[in-house]
Amino acid sequence: SQQGEEDPQALSIQEGENATMNCSYKTSINNLQWYRQNSGRGLVHLILIRSNEREKHSGRLRVTLDTSKKSSSLLITASRAADTASYFCATDDRETSGSRLTFGEGTQLTVNP
Amino acid sequence: DTGVSQDPRHKITKRGQNVTFRCDPISEHNRLYWYRQTLGQGPEFLTYFQNEAQLEKSRLLSDRFSAERPKGSFSTLEIQRTEQGDSAMYLCASSLLRGAGETQYFGPGTRLLVL
């Protein structure tokens, strides 16, 4: 079942603006990961945040995790047209074995030049 | 190392035919995963291997689906008697098991269309 739910489903912004995407989940997790997918392509790993971490940065990306609210956010600063893609959160749930990932339905981000 | 590769990238078949997809993981990775993604949805887990052992299968994986990973290297996913509902992107990912927080690296996927 899809436990991650991204919000919003679609986001359209201008180049240079910041984009914030949110993800909620339902179970206890080992970690949460964010992936990007360009249309019709495979997924590109962006960042992994462990359950005992609250915030993580990677370049223009900032991820937060609130395990008490079972939610995470992905912030992309100073967006570029090349950031246009679908963004998925995925959880590695404690109840499941083998680190299988449970994905949300994604947020479609469009950055207009 | 060029990452995870999948072959073919696209497959069109007629209902009732069998198809087989191949995934070559990153060479030192001991875990290999298969996911399926339909249009507008996130990927859904199908099955995974640790080395050559298939350790878990999703309920999505009907008896028409079979996956193998001989010698713990590449993996194949076969779909027998394909149905139109099998049309989807089939994604393979690999990872290196080393405690909590392993990152899964995805291949480009195989897009299947069943006519």
PDB file of C-alpha atoms in Angstrom:
ATOM      1  CA  SER A   1       0.000   0.000   0.000  1.00  0.00           C
ATOM      2  CA  GLN A   2       1.112   3.553  -0.655  1.00  0.00           C
ATOM      3  CA  GLN A   3       1.642   5.075   2.737  1.00  0.00           C
ATOM      4  CA  GLY A   4       3.536   8.176   1.743  1.00  0.00           C
ATOM      5  CA  GLU A   5       1.378  11.030   0.627  1.00  0.00           C
ATOM      6  CA  GLU A   6       2.952  14.045  -0.992  1.00  0.00           C
ATOM      7  CA  ASP A   7       1.462  17.475  -0.855  1.00  0.00           C
ATOM      8  CA  PRO A   8       0.855  19.285  -3.105  1.00  0.00           C
ATOM      9  CA  GLN A   9       0.217  16.930  -6.016  1.00  0.00           C
ATOM     10  CA  ALA A  10       1.382  19.621  -8.427  1.00  0.00           C
ATOM     11  CA  LEU A  11       3.402  22.789  -7.957  1.00  0.00           C
ATOM     12  CA  SER A  12       4.237  25.447 -10.531  1.00  0.00           C
ATOM     13  CA  ILE A  13       6.740  28.197  -9.730  1.00  0.00           C
ATOM     14  CA  GLN A  14       9.046  30.671 -11.442  1.00  0.00           C
ATOM     15  CA  GLU A  15      12.758  30.125 -11.794  1.00  0.00           C
ATOM     16  CA  GLY A  16      14.598  31.458  -8.766  1.00  0.00           C
ATOM     17  CA  GLU A  17      11.755  30.805  -6.352  1.00  0.00           C
ATOM     18  CA  ASN A  18      11.862  28.170  -3.620  1.00  0.00           C
ATOM     19  CA  ALA A  19       9.787  25.001  -3.858  1.00  0.00           C
ATOM     20  CA  THR A  20       8.518  23.138  -0.815  1.00  0.00           C
ATOM     21  CA  MET A  21       7.009  19.684  -0.968  1.00  0.00           C
ATOM     22  CA  ASN A  22       5.590  17.767   1.959  1.00  0.00           C
ATOM     23  CA  CYS A  23       5.247  14.081   2.681  1.00  0.00           C
ATOM     24  CA  SER A  24       3.245  12.284   5.336  1.00  0.00           C
ATOM     25  CA  TYR A  25       3.481   8.640   6.311  1.00  0.00           C
ATOM     26  CA  LYS A  26       1.777   6.280   8.716  1.00  0.00           C
ATOM     27  CA  THR A  27       4.215   3.765  10.188  1.00  0.00           C
ATOM     28  CA  SER A  28       7.459   3.800  12.168  1.00  0.00           C
ATOM     29  CA  ILE A  29      10.410   4.207   9.881  1.00  0.00           C
ATOM     30  CA  ASN A  30      14.128   3.529   9.751  1.00  0.00           C
ATOM     31  CA  ASN A  31      14.692   6.319   7.263  1.00  0.00           C
ATOM     32  CA  LEU A  32      12.973   8.432   4.639  1.00  0.00           C
ATOM     33  CA  GLN A  33      14.361   9.112   1.193  1.00  0.00           C
ATOM     34  CA  TRP A  34      13.517  11.613  -1.528  1.00  0.00           C
ATOM     35  CA  TYR A  35      13.816  10.770  -5.202  1.00  0.00           C
ATOM     36  CA  ARG A  36      13.398  12.754  -8.414  1.00  0.00           C
ATOM     37  CA  GLN A  37      12.005  11.344 -11.640  1.00  0.00           C
ATOM     38  CA  ASN A  38      12.083  13.055 -14.977  1.00  0.00           C
ATOM     39  CA  SER A  39       9.254  12.129 -17.305  1.00  0.00           C
ATOM     40  CA  GLY A  40       9.493   8.498 -18.395  1.00  0.00           C
ATOM     41  CA  ARG A  41      12.856   7.950 -16.761  1.00  0.00           C
ATOM     42  CA  GLY A  42      14.201   6.108 -13.720  1.00  0.00           C
ATOM     43  CA  LEU A  43      14.428   7.554 -10.233  1.00  0.00           C
ATOM     44  CA  VAL A  44      17.394   9.582  -9.057  1.00  0.00           C
ATOM     45  CA  HIS A  45      18.215   9.475  -5.366  1.00  0.00           C
ATOM     46  CA  LEU A  46      18.374  12.925  -3.786  1.00  0.00           C
ATOM     47  CA  ILE A  47      18.773  12.547  -0.050  1.00  0.00           C
ATOM     48  CA  LEU A  48      18.264  10.102   2.819  1.00  0.00           C
ATOM     49  CA  ILE A  49      17.351  11.179   6.329  1.00  0.00           C
ATOM     50  CA  ARG A  50      17.454   8.732   9.201  1.00  0.00           C
ATOM     51  CA  SER A  51      14.727   8.519  11.842  1.00  0.00           C
ATOM     52  CA  ASN A  52      17.021  10.056  14.481  1.00  0.00           C
ATOM     53  CA  GLU A  53      17.832  13.071  12.292  1.00  0.00           C
ATOM     54  CA  ARG A  54      15.725  16.205  12.077  1.00  0.00           C
ATOM     55  CA  GLU A  55      17.272  18.118   9.201  1.00  0.00           C
ATOM     56  CA  LYS A  56      19.686  17.456   6.384  1.00  0.00           C
ATOM     57  CA  HIS A  57      21.176  19.568   3.613  1.00  0.00           C
ATOM     58  CA  SER A  58      22.597  18.709   0.237  1.00  0.00           C
ATOM     59  CA  GLY A  59      23.440  21.589  -2.085  1.00  0.00           C
ATOM     60  CA  ARG A  60      20.192  23.454  -2.794  1.00  0.00           C
ATOM     61  CA  LEU A  61      18.145  20.772  -1.018  1.00  0.00           C
ATOM     62  CA  ARG A  62      16.966  20.857   2.565  1.00  0.00           C
ATOM     63  CA  VAL A  63      15.019  18.000   4.085  1.00  0.00           C
ATOM     64  CA  THR A  64      13.317  17.982   7.455  1.00  0.00           C
ATOM     65  CA  LEU A  65      11.823  15.058   9.321  1.00  0.00           C
ATOM     66  CA  ASP A  66       9.333  15.186  12.176  1.00  0.00           C
ATOM     67  CA  THR A  67       8.757  11.645  13.425  1.00  0.00           C
ATOM     68  CA  SER A  68       6.201  12.798  16.006  1.00  0.00           C
ATOM     69  CA  LYS A  69       4.019  14.143  13.180  1.00  0.00           C
ATOM     70  CA  LYS A  70       5.141  11.448  10.737  1.00  0.00           C
ATOM     71  CA  SER A  71       5.984  14.045   8.133  1.00  0.00           C
ATOM     72  CA  SER A  72       8.872  15.297   6.047  1.00  0.00           C
ATOM     73  CA  SER A  73       9.462  18.260   3.797  1.00  0.00           C
ATOM     74  CA  LEU A  74      11.772  18.843   0.850  1.00  0.00           C
ATOM     75  CA  LEU A  75      12.840  22.403   0.103  1.00  0.00           C
ATOM     76  CA  ILE A  76      14.549  23.257  -3.162  1.00  0.00           C
ATOM     77  CA  THR A  77      16.036  26.727  -3.041  1.00  0.00           C
ATOM     78  CA  ALA A  78      16.697  28.998  -6.016  1.00  0.00           C
ATOM     79  CA  SER A  79      14.877  26.629  -8.376  1.00  0.00           C
ATOM     80  CA  ARG A  80      15.933  26.144 -11.993  1.00  0.00           C
ATOM     81  CA  ALA A  81      14.020  24.996 -15.046  1.00  0.00           C
ATOM     82  CA  ALA A  82      16.064  21.773 -14.878  1.00  0.00           C
ATOM     83  CA  ASP A  83      14.438  21.005 -11.514  1.00  0.00           C
ATOM     84  CA  THR A  84      11.173  20.298 -13.353  1.00  0.00           C
ATOM     85  CA  ALA A  85      10.343  16.688 -12.471  1.00  0.00           C
ATOM     86  CA  SER A  86       8.248  14.499 -10.192  1.00  0.00           C
ATOM     87  CA  TYR A  87       9.479  14.207  -6.629  1.00  0.00           C
ATOM     88  CA  PHE A  88       8.719  11.178  -4.473  1.00  0.00           C
ATOM     89  CA  CYS A  89       9.243  10.461  -0.826  1.00  0.00           C
ATOM     90  CA  ALA A  90       9.866   6.852   0.133  1.00  0.00           C
ATOM     91  CA  THR A  91       9.947   5.282   3.555  1.00  0.00           C
ATOM     92  CA  ASP A  92      11.974   2.347   4.802  1.00  0.00           C
ATOM     93  CA  ASP A  93       9.500   0.968   7.318  1.00  0.00           C
ATOM     94  CA  ARG A  94      10.553  -0.773  10.532  1.00  0.00           C
ATOM     95  CA  GLU A  95       7.734  -3.303  10.171  1.00  0.00           C
ATOM     96  CA  THR A  96       8.956  -4.610   6.844  1.00  0.00           C
ATOM     97  CA  SER A  97      12.111  -6.536   6.141  1.00  0.00           C
ATOM     98  CA  GLY A  98      14.827  -5.906   3.631  1.00  0.00           C
ATOM     99  CA  SER A  99      14.619  -2.134   3.434  1.00  0.00           C
ATOM    100  CA  ARG A 100      11.934  -2.243   0.774  1.00  0.00           C
ATOM    101  CA  LEU A 101      10.701   1.272   0.062  1.00  0.00           C
ATOM    102  CA  THR A 102       7.105   2.469   0.209  1.00  0.00           C
ATOM    103  CA  PHE A 103       6.557   5.407  -2.137  1.00  0.00           C
ATOM    104  CA  GLY A 104       4.008   8.158  -2.200  1.00  0.00           C
ATOM    105  CA  GLU A 105       2.246   9.324  -5.349  1.00  0.00           C
ATOM    106  CA  GLY A 106       4.651  12.196  -5.896  1.00  0.00           C
ATOM    107  CA  THR A 107       4.594  15.925  -6.453  1.00  0.00           C
ATOM    108  CA  GLN A 108       4.893  17.193 -10.016  1.00  0.00           C
ATOM    109  CA  LEU A 109       7.086  20.295  -9.932  1.00  0.00           C
ATOM    110  CA  THR A 110       7.167  22.673 -12.880  1.00  0.00           C
ATOM    111  CA  VAL A 111       9.723  25.475 -12.843  1.00  0.00           C
ATOM    112  CA  ASN A 112       8.949  28.093 -15.466  1.00  0.00           C
ATOM    113  CA  PRO A 113      11.904  29.954 -16.988  1.00  0.00           C
TER     114      PRO A 113
ATOM    115  CA  ASP B   1      30.822   1.769 -12.870  1.00  0.00           C
ATOM    116  CA  THR B   2      27.839   2.933 -14.887  1.00  0.00           C
ATOM    117  CA  GLY B   3      25.066   2.290 -12.388  1.00  0.00           C
ATOM    118  CA  VAL B   4      22.066   0.004 -12.651  1.00  0.00           C
ATOM    119  CA  SER B   5      21.152  -1.013 -16.178  1.00  0.00           C
ATOM    120  CA  GLN B   6      17.965  -2.580 -17.486  1.00  0.00           C
ATOM    121  CA  ASP B   7      17.162  -4.256 -20.756  1.00  0.00           C
ATOM    122  CA  PRO B   8      15.108  -3.758 -22.813  1.00  0.00           C
ATOM    123  CA  ARG B   9      14.102  -0.160 -22.225  1.00  0.00           C
ATOM    124  CA  HIS B  10      10.794  -0.643 -24.034  1.00  0.00           C
ATOM    125  CA  LYS B  11       8.734  -3.728 -24.800  1.00  0.00           C
ATOM    126  CA  ILE B  12       5.487  -4.012 -26.717  1.00  0.00           C
ATOM    127  CA  THR B  13       3.789  -7.381 -26.650  1.00  0.00           C
ATOM    128  CA  LYS B  14       0.444  -8.948 -27.334  1.00  0.00           C
ATOM    129  CA  ARG B  15      -1.776 -10.213 -24.570  1.00  0.00           C
ATOM    130  CA  GLY B  16      -0.953 -13.787 -23.675  1.00  0.00           C
ATOM    131  CA  GLN B  17       2.703 -13.610 -24.631  1.00  0.00           C
ATOM    132  CA  ASN B  18       5.569 -14.098 -22.187  1.00  0.00           C
ATOM    133  CA  VAL B  19       8.142 -11.381 -21.584  1.00  0.00           C
ATOM    134  CA  THR B  20      11.438 -11.309 -19.716  1.00  0.00           C
ATOM    135  CA  PHE B  21      13.305  -8.290 -18.410  1.00  0.00           C
ATOM    136  CA  ARG B  22      16.891  -8.125 -17.233  1.00  0.00           C
ATOM    137  CA  CYS B  23      18.517  -5.985 -14.576  1.00  0.00           C
ATOM    138  CA  ASP B  24      22.239  -5.586 -13.990  1.00  0.00           C
ATOM    139  CA  PRO B  25      22.900  -4.014 -10.580  1.00  0.00           C
ATOM    140  CA  ILE B  26      25.879  -2.009  -9.436  1.00  0.00           C
ATOM    141  CA  SER B  27      28.620  -4.612  -9.204  1.00  0.00           C
ATOM    142  CA  GLU B  28      29.294  -4.745  -5.466  1.00  0.00           C
ATOM    143  CA  HIS B  29      25.644  -4.415  -4.407  1.00  0.00           C
ATOM    144  CA  ASN B  30      24.214  -7.457  -2.648  1.00  0.00           C
ATOM    145  CA  ARG B  31      20.562  -6.402  -2.646  1.00  0.00           C
ATOM    146  CA  LEU B  32      18.377  -6.119  -5.718  1.00  0.00           C
ATOM    147  CA  TYR B  33      14.787  -4.896  -5.834  1.00  0.00           C
ATOM    148  CA  TRP B  34      12.012  -4.916  -8.415  1.00  0.00           C
ATOM    149  CA  TYR B  35       9.272  -2.280  -8.422  1.00  0.00           C
ATOM    150  CA  ARG B  36       6.380  -1.551 -10.753  1.00  0.00           C
ATOM    151  CA  GLN B  37       5.142   1.930 -11.553  1.00  0.00           C
ATOM    152  CA  THR B  38       1.954   2.856 -13.365  1.00  0.00           C
ATOM    153  CA  LEU B  39       1.252   6.257 -14.858  1.00  0.00           C
ATOM    154  CA  GLY B  40       0.838   8.996 -12.276  1.00  0.00           C
ATOM    155  CA  GLN B  41       1.681   6.736  -9.352  1.00  0.00           C
ATOM    156  CA  GLY B  42       4.719   6.061  -7.249  1.00  0.00           C
ATOM    157  CA  PRO B  43       6.627   2.785  -7.613  1.00  0.00           C
ATOM    158  CA  GLU B  44       5.248  -0.263  -5.819  1.00  0.00           C
ATOM    159  CA  PHE B  45       7.470  -2.978  -4.397  1.00  0.00           C
ATOM    160  CA  LEU B  46       7.356  -6.378  -6.098  1.00  0.00           C
ATOM    161  CA  THR B  47      10.220  -8.452  -4.731  1.00  0.00           C
ATOM    162  CA  TYR B  48      13.797  -8.327  -3.541  1.00  0.00           C
ATOM    163  CA  PHE B  49      16.916 -10.475  -3.414  1.00  0.00           C
ATOM    164  CA  GLN B  50      19.808 -10.572  -1.046  1.00  0.00           C
ATOM    165  CA  ASN B  51      22.596 -12.140  -3.037  1.00  0.00           C
ATOM    166  CA  GLU B  52      20.869 -15.032  -4.866  1.00  0.00           C
ATOM    167  CA  ALA B  53      18.101 -15.569  -2.297  1.00  0.00           C
ATOM    168  CA  GLN B  54      14.658 -14.146  -2.997  1.00  0.00           C
ATOM    169  CA  LEU B  55      13.627 -13.007   0.465  1.00  0.00           C
ATOM    170  CA  GLU B  56      10.289 -11.311  -0.015  1.00  0.00           C
ATOM    171  CA  LYS B  57       7.504 -11.121  -2.584  1.00  0.00           C
ATOM    172  CA  SER B  58       4.653  -8.640  -2.631  1.00  0.00           C
ATOM    173  CA  ARG B  59       1.057  -9.763  -3.011  1.00  0.00           C
ATOM    174  CA  LEU B  60       1.200  -7.802  -6.282  1.00  0.00           C
ATOM    175  CA  LEU B  61       3.442 -10.540  -7.639  1.00  0.00           C
ATOM    176  CA  SER B  62       0.921 -13.033  -8.973  1.00  0.00           C
ATOM    177  CA  ASP B  63       1.896 -16.560  -9.958  1.00  0.00           C
ATOM    178  CA  ARG B  64       2.371 -15.310 -13.521  1.00  0.00           C
ATOM    179  CA  PHE B  65       5.415 -13.384 -12.338  1.00  0.00           C
ATOM    180  CA  SER B  66       8.736 -14.990 -11.514  1.00  0.00           C
ATOM    181  CA  ALA B  67      12.060 -13.446 -10.677  1.00  0.00           C
ATOM    182  CA  GLU B  68      15.500 -14.952 -10.402  1.00  0.00           C
ATOM    183  CA  ARG B  69      18.958 -13.814  -9.490  1.00  0.00           C
ATOM    184  CA  PRO B  70      21.334 -16.650 -10.290  1.00  0.00           C
ATOM    185  CA  LYS B  71      24.776 -16.317  -8.740  1.00  0.00           C
ATOM    186  CA  GLY B  72      23.716 -13.129  -7.003  1.00  0.00           C
ATOM    187  CA  SER B  73      24.556 -10.924  -9.947  1.00  0.00           C
ATOM    188  CA  PHE B  74      22.018  -9.911 -12.622  1.00  0.00           C
ATOM    189  CA  SER B  75      18.322 -10.585 -12.187  1.00  0.00           C
ATOM    190  CA  THR B  76      15.491 -11.458 -14.544  1.00  0.00           C
ATOM    191  CA  LEU B  77      11.791 -10.786 -14.160  1.00  0.00           C
ATOM    192  CA  GLU B  78       9.489 -12.904 -16.296  1.00  0.00           C
ATOM    193  CA  ILE B  79       5.804 -12.310 -16.843  1.00  0.00           C
ATOM    194  CA  GLN B  80       3.880 -15.210 -18.322  1.00  0.00           C
ATOM    195  CA  ARG B  81       0.583 -14.888 -20.200  1.00  0.00           C
ATOM    196  CA  THR B  82       0.712 -11.105 -20.097  1.00  0.00           C
ATOM    197  CA  GLU B  83      -2.460  -9.131 -19.511  1.00  0.00           C
ATOM    198  CA  GLN B  84      -3.240  -5.527 -20.397  1.00  0.00           C
ATOM    199  CA  GLY B  85      -3.109  -4.677 -16.698  1.00  0.00           C
ATOM    200  CA  ASP B  86       0.570  -5.606 -16.684  1.00  0.00           C
ATOM    201  CA  SER B  87       1.343  -2.501 -18.737  1.00  0.00           C
ATOM    202  CA  ALA B  88       3.626  -0.414 -16.553  1.00  0.00           C
ATOM    203  CA  MET B  89       7.196   0.686 -15.989  1.00  0.00           C
ATOM    204  CA  TYR B  90       9.253  -2.027 -14.296  1.00  0.00           C
ATOM    205  CA  LEU B  91      12.058  -0.585 -12.218  1.00  0.00           C
ATOM    206  CA  CYS B  92      15.054  -2.339 -10.764  1.00  0.00           C
ATOM    207  CA  ALA B  93      17.145  -0.983  -7.901  1.00  0.00           C
ATOM    208  CA  SER B  94      20.213  -2.205  -6.076  1.00  0.00           C
ATOM    209  CA  SER B  95      21.822  -1.393  -2.761  1.00  0.00           C
ATOM    210  CA  LEU B  96      24.643  -2.416  -0.502  1.00  0.00           C
ATOM    211  CA  LEU B  97      23.478  -3.778   2.823  1.00  0.00           C
ATOM    212  CA  ARG B  98      25.510  -2.207   5.604  1.00  0.00           C
ATOM    213  CA  GLY B  99      23.239  -1.449   8.517  1.00  0.00           C
ATOM    214  CA  ALA B 100      20.569   1.209   8.644  1.00  0.00           C
ATOM    215  CA  GLY B 101      20.121   3.707   5.883  1.00  0.00           C
ATOM    216  CA  GLU B 102      21.048   1.948   2.661  1.00  0.00           C
ATOM    217  CA  THR B 103      20.385   3.957  -0.472  1.00  0.00           C
ATOM    218  CA  GLN B 104      18.677   2.230  -3.367  1.00  0.00           C
ATOM    219  CA  TYR B 105      19.960   3.163  -6.815  1.00  0.00           C
ATOM    220  CA  PHE B 106      17.450   2.775  -9.591  1.00  0.00           C
ATOM    221  CA  GLY B 107      17.882   1.775 -13.200  1.00  0.00           C
ATOM    222  CA  PRO B 108      16.170   3.555 -16.113  1.00  0.00           C
ATOM    223  CA  GLY B 109      13.292   1.070 -16.134  1.00  0.00           C
ATOM    224  CA  THR B 110      11.635  -1.130 -18.740  1.00  0.00           C
ATOM    225  CA  ARG B 111       8.378   0.223 -20.079  1.00  0.00           C
ATOM    226  CA  LEU B 112       5.968  -2.592 -20.966  1.00  0.00           C
ATOM    227  CA  LEU B 113       2.912  -2.123 -23.144  1.00  0.00           C
ATOM    228  CA  VAL B 114       0.568  -5.060 -23.506  1.00  0.00           C
ATOM    229  CA  LEU B 115      -1.797  -4.757 -26.463  1.00  0.00           C
TER     230      LEU B 115
END
